[in-house]
mmCIF file of N, CA and C in Angstrom:
data_model
loop_
_atom_site.group_PDB
_atom_site.id
_atom_site.type_symbol
_atom_site.label_atom_id
_atom_site.label_comp_id
_atom_site.label_asym_id
_atom_site.label_seq_id
_atom_site.Cartn_x
_atom_site.Cartn_y
_atom_site.Cartn_z
ATOM 1 N N UNK A 1 123.074 132.047 126.025
ATOM 2 C CA UNK A 1 122.632 132.998 125.040
ATOM 3 C C UNK A 1 123.737 134.031 124.840
ATOM 4 N N UNK A 2 124.051 134.314 123.594
ATOM 5 C CA UNK A 2 125.081 135.263 123.232
ATOM 6 C C UNK A 2 124.414 136.536 122.739
ATOM 7 N N UNK A 3 124.593 137.641 123.453
ATOM 8 C CA UNK A 3 123.982 138.913 123.054
ATOM 9 C C UNK A 3 124.978 139.742 122.266
ATOM 10 N N UNK A 4 124.465 140.402 121.245
ATOM 11 C CA UNK A 4 125.285 141.230 120.383
ATOM 12 C C UNK A 4 124.449 142.416 119.937
ATOM 13 N N UNK A 5 125.011 143.584 119.958
ATOM 14 C CA UNK A 5 124.296 144.763 119.463
ATOM 15 C C UNK A 5 124.692 144.973 118.013
ATOM 16 N N UNK A 6 123.687 145.065 117.154
ATOM 17 C CA UNK A 6 123.914 145.359 115.742
ATOM 18 C C UNK A 6 123.101 146.600 115.389
ATOM 19 N N UNK A 7 123.595 147.353 114.440
ATOM 20 C CA UNK A 7 122.911 148.574 114.017
ATOM 21 C C UNK A 7 122.182 148.299 112.715
ATOM 22 N N UNK A 8 120.869 148.306 112.782
ATOM 23 C CA UNK A 8 120.006 147.980 111.652
ATOM 24 C C UNK A 8 119.414 149.280 111.107
ATOM 25 N N UNK A 9 119.397 149.390 109.795
ATOM 26 C CA UNK A 9 118.794 150.578 109.183
ATOM 27 C C UNK A 9 117.343 150.679 109.649
ATOM 28 N N UNK A 10 116.878 151.868 110.024
ATOM 29 C CA UNK A 10 115.514 151.996 110.555
ATOM 30 C C UNK A 10 114.424 151.594 109.561
ATOM 31 N N UNK A 11 114.708 151.624 108.267
ATOM 32 C CA UNK A 11 113.710 151.256 107.266
ATOM 33 C C UNK A 11 113.809 149.797 106.825
ATOM 34 N N UNK A 12 114.733 149.048 107.410
ATOM 35 C CA UNK A 12 114.902 147.645 107.033
ATOM 36 C C UNK A 12 113.674 146.833 107.439
ATOM 37 N N UNK A 13 113.327 145.835 106.631
ATOM 38 C CA UNK A 13 112.199 144.982 107.016
ATOM 39 C C UNK A 13 112.533 144.171 108.262
ATOM 40 N N UNK A 14 111.510 143.736 108.964
ATOM 41 C CA UNK A 14 111.705 142.900 110.157
ATOM 42 C C UNK A 14 112.293 141.559 109.751
ATOM 43 N N UNK A 15 113.087 140.976 110.610
ATOM 44 C CA UNK A 15 113.692 139.680 110.324
ATOM 45 C C UNK A 15 112.603 138.617 110.177
ATOM 46 N N UNK A 16 112.685 137.844 109.083
ATOM 47 C CA UNK A 16 111.705 136.767 108.919
ATOM 48 C C UNK A 16 112.041 135.590 109.837
ATOM 49 N N UNK A 17 111.129 134.679 109.968
ATOM 50 C CA UNK A 17 111.375 133.471 110.758
ATOM 51 C C UNK A 17 112.437 132.616 110.085
ATOM 52 N N UNK A 18 113.133 131.850 110.872
ATOM 53 C CA UNK A 18 114.144 130.926 110.354
ATOM 54 C C UNK A 18 113.517 130.021 109.289
ATOM 55 N N UNK A 19 114.136 129.948 108.129
ATOM 56 C CA UNK A 19 113.635 129.115 107.041
ATOM 57 C C UNK A 19 112.687 129.828 106.094
ATOM 58 N N UNK A 20 112.157 130.982 106.502
ATOM 59 C CA UNK A 20 111.251 131.743 105.632
ATOM 60 C C UNK A 20 112.063 132.412 104.525
ATOM 61 N N UNK A 21 111.375 132.916 103.526
ATOM 62 C CA UNK A 21 112.024 133.585 102.409
ATOM 63 C C UNK A 21 112.799 134.803 102.904
ATOM 64 N N UNK A 22 114.011 134.965 102.393
ATOM 65 C CA UNK A 22 114.827 136.136 102.744
ATOM 66 C C UNK A 22 114.124 137.394 102.263
ATOM 67 N N UNK A 23 114.100 138.408 103.128
ATOM 68 C CA UNK A 23 113.458 139.669 102.747
ATOM 69 C C UNK A 23 114.435 140.847 102.753
ATOM 70 N N UNK A 24 115.725 140.566 102.917
ATOM 71 C CA UNK A 24 116.719 141.631 102.891
ATOM 72 C C UNK A 24 116.844 142.404 104.182
ATOM 73 N N UNK A 25 116.469 141.777 105.312
ATOM 74 C CA UNK A 25 116.544 142.475 106.604
ATOM 75 C C UNK A 25 117.982 142.774 107.019
ATOM 76 N N UNK A 26 118.935 141.941 106.596
ATOM 77 C CA UNK A 26 120.341 142.167 106.877
ATOM 78 C C UNK A 26 120.847 141.649 108.202
ATOM 79 N N UNK A 27 119.985 141.094 109.032
ATOM 80 C CA UNK A 27 120.406 140.671 110.376
ATOM 81 C C UNK A 27 121.561 139.675 110.322
ATOM 82 N N UNK A 28 121.485 138.702 109.441
ATOM 83 C CA UNK A 28 122.531 137.677 109.379
ATOM 84 C C UNK A 28 123.891 138.309 109.071
ATOM 85 N N UNK A 29 123.937 139.194 108.092
ATOM 86 C CA UNK A 29 125.195 139.804 107.666
ATOM 87 C C UNK A 29 125.666 140.899 108.617
ATOM 88 N N UNK A 30 124.737 141.526 109.330
ATOM 89 C CA UNK A 30 125.121 142.515 110.328
ATOM 90 C C UNK A 30 125.713 141.844 111.566
ATOM 91 N N UNK A 31 125.264 140.629 111.842
ATOM 92 C CA UNK A 31 125.733 139.906 113.027
ATOM 93 C C UNK A 31 127.108 139.274 112.815
ATOM 94 N N UNK A 32 127.370 138.789 111.593
ATOM 95 C CA UNK A 32 128.659 138.156 111.318
ATOM 96 C C UNK A 32 128.854 137.971 109.823
ATOM 97 N N UNK A 33 130.102 137.942 109.383
ATOM 98 C CA UNK A 33 130.357 137.720 107.971
ATOM 99 C C UNK A 33 130.090 136.257 107.596
ATOM 100 N N UNK A 34 129.620 136.054 106.381
ATOM 101 C CA UNK A 34 129.361 134.696 105.896
ATOM 102 C C UNK A 34 130.680 134.036 105.487
ATOM 103 N N UNK A 35 130.649 132.744 105.180
ATOM 104 C CA UNK A 35 131.877 132.069 104.741
ATOM 105 C C UNK A 35 132.522 132.712 103.502
ATOM 106 N N UNK A 36 131.713 133.236 102.586
ATOM 107 C CA UNK A 36 132.285 133.879 101.395
ATOM 108 C C UNK A 36 133.054 135.137 101.780
ATOM 109 N N UNK A 37 132.499 135.954 102.664
ATOM 110 C CA UNK A 37 133.188 137.164 103.121
ATOM 111 C C UNK A 37 134.433 136.798 103.922
ATOM 112 N N UNK A 38 134.350 135.734 104.666
ATOM 113 C CA UNK A 38 135.504 135.259 105.437
ATOM 114 C C UNK A 38 136.624 134.863 104.483
ATOM 115 N N UNK A 39 136.284 134.077 103.472
ATOM 116 C CA UNK A 39 137.280 133.566 102.528
ATOM 117 C C UNK A 39 137.823 134.650 101.600
ATOM 118 N N UNK A 40 136.932 135.419 100.971
ATOM 119 C CA UNK A 40 137.342 136.332 99.908
ATOM 120 C C UNK A 40 137.672 137.733 100.387
ATOM 121 N N UNK A 41 137.136 138.136 101.528
ATOM 122 C CA UNK A 41 137.382 139.493 102.015
ATOM 123 C C UNK A 41 138.194 139.526 103.303
ATOM 124 N N UNK A 42 138.433 138.360 103.876
ATOM 125 C CA UNK A 42 139.190 138.295 105.121
ATOM 126 C C UNK A 42 138.412 138.769 106.331
ATOM 127 N N UNK A 43 137.097 138.905 106.191
ATOM 128 C CA UNK A 43 136.256 139.364 107.301
ATOM 129 C C UNK A 43 136.089 138.234 108.309
ATOM 130 N N UNK A 44 136.441 138.485 109.540
ATOM 131 C CA UNK A 44 136.384 137.445 110.571
ATOM 132 C C UNK A 44 135.289 137.708 111.603
ATOM 133 N N UNK A 45 135.090 138.975 111.953
ATOM 134 C CA UNK A 45 134.119 139.324 112.989
ATOM 135 C C UNK A 45 133.362 140.581 112.588
ATOM 136 N N UNK A 46 132.311 140.860 113.317
ATOM 137 C CA UNK A 46 131.534 142.065 113.076
ATOM 138 C C UNK A 46 130.659 141.953 111.840
ATOM 139 N N UNK A 47 130.152 143.068 111.396
ATOM 140 C CA UNK A 47 129.292 143.099 110.216
ATOM 141 C C UNK A 47 130.088 142.834 108.950
ATOM 142 N N UNK A 48 129.437 142.275 107.975
ATOM 143 C CA UNK A 48 130.080 141.990 106.697
ATOM 144 C C UNK A 48 130.407 143.295 105.978
ATOM 145 N N UNK A 49 131.645 143.458 105.523
ATOM 146 C CA UNK A 49 132.015 144.687 104.828
ATOM 147 C C UNK A 49 131.369 144.823 103.446
ATOM 148 N N UNK A 50 130.799 143.742 102.922
ATOM 149 C CA UNK A 50 130.166 143.796 101.597
ATOM 150 C C UNK A 50 128.652 144.000 101.688
ATOM 151 N N UNK A 51 128.121 144.112 102.891
ATOM 152 C CA UNK A 51 126.684 144.323 103.041
ATOM 153 C C UNK A 51 126.343 145.747 102.606
ATOM 154 N N UNK A 52 125.361 145.870 101.731
ATOM 155 C CA UNK A 52 124.994 147.172 101.189
ATOM 156 C C UNK A 52 123.518 147.454 101.430
ATOM 157 N N UNK A 53 123.242 148.692 101.806
ATOM 158 C CA UNK A 53 121.862 149.145 101.959
ATOM 159 C C UNK A 53 121.402 149.699 100.617
ATOM 160 N N UNK A 54 120.248 149.251 100.152
ATOM 161 C CA UNK A 54 119.693 149.749 98.896
ATOM 162 C C UNK A 54 118.461 150.585 99.212
ATOM 163 N N UNK A 55 118.606 151.886 99.057
ATOM 164 C CA UNK A 55 117.540 152.819 99.379
ATOM 165 C C UNK A 55 116.292 152.568 98.545
ATOM 166 N N UNK A 56 116.470 152.264 97.263
ATOM 167 C CA UNK A 56 115.330 152.077 96.356
ATOM 168 C C UNK A 56 114.362 151.008 96.868
ATOM 169 N N UNK A 57 114.870 149.899 97.322
ATOM 170 C CA UNK A 57 113.994 148.826 97.792
ATOM 171 C C UNK A 57 113.894 148.740 99.297
ATOM 172 N N UNK A 58 114.657 149.591 99.991
ATOM 173 C CA UNK A 58 114.736 149.567 101.453
ATOM 174 C C UNK A 58 115.059 148.171 101.972
ATOM 175 N N UNK A 59 116.125 147.603 101.420
ATOM 176 C CA UNK A 59 116.601 146.277 101.813
ATOM 177 C C UNK A 59 118.126 146.269 101.809
ATOM 178 N N UNK A 60 118.670 145.299 102.508
ATOM 179 C CA UNK A 60 120.096 145.040 102.440
ATOM 180 C C UNK A 60 120.342 144.009 101.348
ATOM 181 N N UNK A 61 121.463 144.124 100.668
ATOM 182 C CA UNK A 61 121.857 143.161 99.648
ATOM 183 C C UNK A 61 123.342 142.871 99.784
ATOM 184 N N UNK A 62 123.732 141.705 99.316
ATOM 185 C CA UNK A 62 125.129 141.292 99.326
ATOM 186 C C UNK A 62 125.869 141.975 98.188
ATOM 187 N N UNK A 63 126.847 142.786 98.519
ATOM 188 C CA UNK A 63 127.647 143.464 97.513
ATOM 189 C C UNK A 63 128.465 142.507 96.677
ATOM 190 N N UNK A 64 128.875 141.383 97.273
ATOM 191 C CA UNK A 64 129.609 140.387 96.495
ATOM 192 C C UNK A 64 128.752 139.848 95.354
ATOM 193 N N UNK A 65 127.460 139.715 95.596
ATOM 194 C CA UNK A 65 126.564 139.229 94.545
ATOM 195 C C UNK A 65 126.165 140.346 93.591
ATOM 196 N N UNK A 66 125.954 141.538 94.105
ATOM 197 C CA UNK A 66 125.486 142.654 93.286
ATOM 198 C C UNK A 66 126.539 143.092 92.275
ATOM 199 N N UNK A 67 127.755 143.288 92.739
ATOM 200 C CA UNK A 67 128.856 143.682 91.845
ATOM 201 C C UNK A 67 130.170 143.157 92.418
ATOM 202 N N UNK A 68 130.453 141.890 92.120
ATOM 203 C CA UNK A 68 131.631 141.236 92.700
ATOM 204 C C UNK A 68 132.952 141.927 92.377
ATOM 205 N N UNK A 69 133.059 142.582 91.229
ATOM 206 C CA UNK A 69 134.321 143.222 90.862
ATOM 207 C C UNK A 69 134.675 144.397 91.768
ATOM 208 N N UNK A 70 133.686 144.989 92.409
ATOM 209 C CA UNK A 70 133.971 146.079 93.345
ATOM 210 C C UNK A 70 134.741 145.555 94.560
ATOM 211 N N UNK A 71 134.401 144.358 94.995
ATOM 212 C CA UNK A 71 135.031 143.768 96.182
ATOM 213 C C UNK A 71 136.185 142.842 95.822
ATOM 214 N N UNK A 72 136.102 142.211 94.666
ATOM 215 C CA UNK A 72 137.153 141.313 94.185
ATOM 216 C C UNK A 72 137.782 141.976 92.964
ATOM 217 N N UNK A 73 138.611 142.960 93.223
ATOM 218 C CA UNK A 73 139.145 143.796 92.143
ATOM 219 C C UNK A 73 139.968 143.023 91.123
ATOM 220 N N UNK A 74 140.472 141.880 91.485
ATOM 221 C CA UNK A 74 141.254 141.046 90.586
ATOM 222 C C UNK A 74 140.383 140.245 89.620
ATOM 223 N N UNK A 75 139.077 140.237 89.830
ATOM 224 C CA UNK A 75 138.160 139.421 89.037
ATOM 225 C C UNK A 75 137.947 140.031 87.647
ATOM 226 N N UNK A 76 138.260 139.285 86.583
ATOM 227 C CA UNK A 76 138.006 139.793 85.226
ATOM 228 C C UNK A 76 136.505 139.952 84.986
ATOM 229 N N UNK A 77 136.133 140.973 84.230
ATOM 230 C CA UNK A 77 134.716 141.266 83.958
ATOM 231 C C UNK A 77 134.000 140.054 83.372
ATOM 232 N N UNK A 78 134.670 139.305 82.548
ATOM 233 C CA UNK A 78 134.039 138.151 81.903
ATOM 234 C C UNK A 78 133.647 137.074 82.913
ATOM 235 N N UNK A 79 134.296 137.058 84.055
ATOM 236 C CA UNK A 79 133.999 136.039 85.068
ATOM 237 C C UNK A 79 132.992 136.499 86.120
ATOM 238 N N UNK A 80 132.561 137.746 86.062
ATOM 239 C CA UNK A 80 131.621 138.257 87.061
ATOM 240 C C UNK A 80 130.326 137.439 87.120
ATOM 241 N N UNK A 81 129.691 137.079 85.993
ATOM 242 C CA UNK A 81 128.465 136.268 86.071
ATOM 243 C C UNK A 81 128.704 134.896 86.713
ATOM 244 N N UNK A 82 129.828 134.286 86.411
ATOM 245 C CA UNK A 82 130.170 132.991 87.010
ATOM 246 C C UNK A 82 130.397 133.164 88.506
ATOM 247 N N UNK A 83 131.097 134.234 88.882
ATOM 248 C CA UNK A 83 131.359 134.503 90.298
ATOM 249 C C UNK A 83 130.055 134.721 91.052
ATOM 250 N N UNK A 84 129.109 135.434 90.449
ATOM 251 C CA UNK A 84 127.814 135.660 91.106
ATOM 252 C C UNK A 84 127.106 134.341 91.382
ATOM 253 N N UNK A 85 127.063 133.469 90.400
ATOM 254 C CA UNK A 85 126.404 132.165 90.592
ATOM 255 C C UNK A 85 127.119 131.342 91.658
ATOM 256 N N UNK A 86 128.438 131.339 91.609
ATOM 257 C CA UNK A 86 129.221 130.569 92.574
ATOM 258 C C UNK A 86 129.040 131.116 93.989
ATOM 259 N N UNK A 87 129.086 132.456 94.119
ATOM 260 C CA UNK A 87 128.909 133.075 95.432
ATOM 261 C C UNK A 87 127.491 132.863 95.950
ATOM 262 N N UNK A 88 126.492 132.947 95.066
ATOM 263 C CA UNK A 88 125.104 132.729 95.487
ATOM 264 C C UNK A 88 124.935 131.328 96.050
ATOM 265 N N UNK A 89 125.571 130.368 95.423
ATOM 266 C CA UNK A 89 125.508 128.997 95.935
ATOM 267 C C UNK A 89 126.242 128.900 97.271
ATOM 268 N N UNK A 90 127.373 129.561 97.367
ATOM 269 C CA UNK A 90 128.182 129.514 98.584
ATOM 270 C C UNK A 90 127.505 130.119 99.799
ATOM 271 N N UNK A 91 126.658 131.113 99.597
ATOM 272 C CA UNK A 91 125.958 131.719 100.728
ATOM 273 C C UNK A 91 124.511 131.254 100.807
ATOM 274 N N UNK A 92 124.163 130.297 99.959
ATOM 275 C CA UNK A 92 122.807 129.714 99.930
ATOM 276 C C UNK A 92 121.752 130.768 99.662
ATOM 277 N N UNK A 93 122.072 131.720 98.784
ATOM 278 C CA UNK A 93 121.099 132.757 98.418
ATOM 279 C C UNK A 93 119.863 132.103 97.817
ATOM 280 N N UNK A 94 118.720 132.542 98.252
ATOM 281 C CA UNK A 94 117.460 132.005 97.750
ATOM 282 C C UNK A 94 116.984 130.761 98.480
ATOM 283 N N UNK A 95 117.745 130.324 99.486
ATOM 284 C CA UNK A 95 117.372 129.115 100.233
ATOM 285 C C UNK A 95 116.553 129.407 101.467
ATOM 286 N N UNK A 96 116.342 130.647 101.775
ATOM 287 C CA UNK A 96 115.573 131.006 102.957
ATOM 288 C C UNK A 96 116.466 131.541 104.058
ATOM 289 N N UNK A 97 115.842 132.113 105.058
ATOM 290 C CA UNK A 97 116.559 132.709 106.183
ATOM 291 C C UNK A 97 117.307 131.620 106.944
ATOM 292 N N UNK A 98 118.617 131.807 107.099
ATOM 293 C CA UNK A 98 119.405 130.825 107.833
ATOM 294 C C UNK A 98 119.948 131.390 109.142
ATOM 295 N N UNK A 99 119.372 132.515 109.568
ATOM 296 C CA UNK A 99 119.789 133.124 110.823
ATOM 297 C C UNK A 99 118.786 132.779 111.923
ATOM 298 N N UNK A 100 119.298 132.183 112.980
ATOM 299 C CA UNK A 100 118.419 131.873 114.106
ATOM 300 C C UNK A 100 118.476 132.968 115.177
ATOM 301 N N UNK A 101 119.060 134.102 114.821
ATOM 302 C CA UNK A 101 119.138 135.226 115.757
ATOM 303 C C UNK A 101 117.739 135.745 116.060
ATOM 304 N N UNK A 102 117.557 136.173 117.280
ATOM 305 C CA UNK A 102 116.312 136.806 117.698
ATOM 306 C C UNK A 102 116.610 138.288 117.890
ATOM 307 N N UNK A 103 115.831 139.138 117.243
ATOM 308 C CA UNK A 103 116.071 140.572 117.306
ATOM 309 C C UNK A 103 115.162 141.201 118.353
ATOM 310 N N UNK A 104 115.781 141.914 119.284
ATOM 311 C CA UNK A 104 115.068 142.642 120.321
ATOM 312 C C UNK A 104 115.178 144.116 119.968
ATOM 313 N N UNK A 105 114.133 144.665 119.400
ATOM 314 C CA UNK A 105 114.127 146.057 118.957
ATOM 315 C C UNK A 105 113.697 146.962 120.117
ATOM 316 N N UNK A 106 114.475 146.924 121.184
ATOM 317 C CA UNK A 106 114.092 147.650 122.387
ATOM 318 C C UNK A 106 114.172 149.160 122.231
ATOM 319 N N UNK A 107 114.862 149.645 121.207
ATOM 320 C CA UNK A 107 115.009 151.077 121.035
ATOM 321 C C UNK A 107 113.992 151.657 120.068
ATOM 322 N N UNK A 108 113.255 150.798 119.365
ATOM 323 C CA UNK A 108 112.250 151.258 118.388
ATOM 324 C C UNK A 108 112.919 151.746 117.126
ATOM 325 N N UNK A 109 112.248 151.541 115.994
ATOM 326 C CA UNK A 109 112.761 152.017 114.727
ATOM 327 C C UNK A 109 113.888 151.207 114.159
ATOM 328 N N UNK A 110 114.263 150.129 114.830
ATOM 329 C CA UNK A 110 115.255 149.229 114.282
ATOM 330 C C UNK A 110 116.708 149.639 114.482
ATOM 331 N N UNK A 111 116.989 150.712 115.229
ATOM 332 C CA UNK A 111 118.363 151.134 115.358
ATOM 333 C C UNK A 111 118.651 151.524 116.791
ATOM 334 N N UNK A 112 119.579 150.930 117.469
ATOM 335 C CA UNK A 112 120.209 149.669 117.129
ATOM 336 C C UNK A 112 119.315 148.503 117.517
ATOM 337 N N UNK A 113 119.677 147.334 117.110
ATOM 338 C CA UNK A 113 118.952 146.124 117.496
ATOM 339 C C UNK A 113 119.865 145.244 118.301
ATOM 340 N N UNK A 114 119.302 144.305 118.946
ATOM 341 C CA UNK A 114 120.106 143.364 119.713
ATOM 342 C C UNK A 114 119.779 141.989 119.194
ATOM 343 N N UNK A 115 120.778 141.290 118.748
ATOM 344 C CA UNK A 115 120.571 139.932 118.232
ATOM 345 C C UNK A 115 121.132 138.956 119.238
ATOM 346 N N UNK A 116 120.363 137.944 119.549
ATOM 347 C CA UNK A 116 120.870 136.892 120.424
ATOM 348 C C UNK A 116 120.877 135.595 119.634
ATOM 349 N N UNK A 117 121.963 134.893 119.749
ATOM 350 C CA UNK A 117 122.126 133.651 118.992
ATOM 351 C C UNK A 117 122.396 132.513 119.927
#
C-alpha cells in the first residue's frame, strides 16, 4: 500500500466509488497528474497544476478542459473547442471515477486527506 497525503478542499464532495459518476472531488488530480497534464504541462509528480477549485459549485474541475488557452498559451482561440474535446477524451472525462485511491479523512473536514493506492 502506497500512502500519500493530499490536501483536499474542506467543502469538496466525498470521493465516489471506483467507476461511479465523477462528482468533482479532485482526489485523482490531487494525487497525481493525468497523462494530459504530463504531456502538455510537464507535470510528473504531485497535484496537477491545472486542477481548479470552483467555489460556485464547490467542486474541482480540470483547468485544461475549462479554459485550455490559459494553460496552453500557444493554442489559437479557434482551436480551443477542438482541444477541449480532445483533452476530454484523453482524460476519459465523463467515463466515471477512475481513481482506486482510498481516502482516510482522519483529520475531519477533508483537509488534509490521506490517499492510499
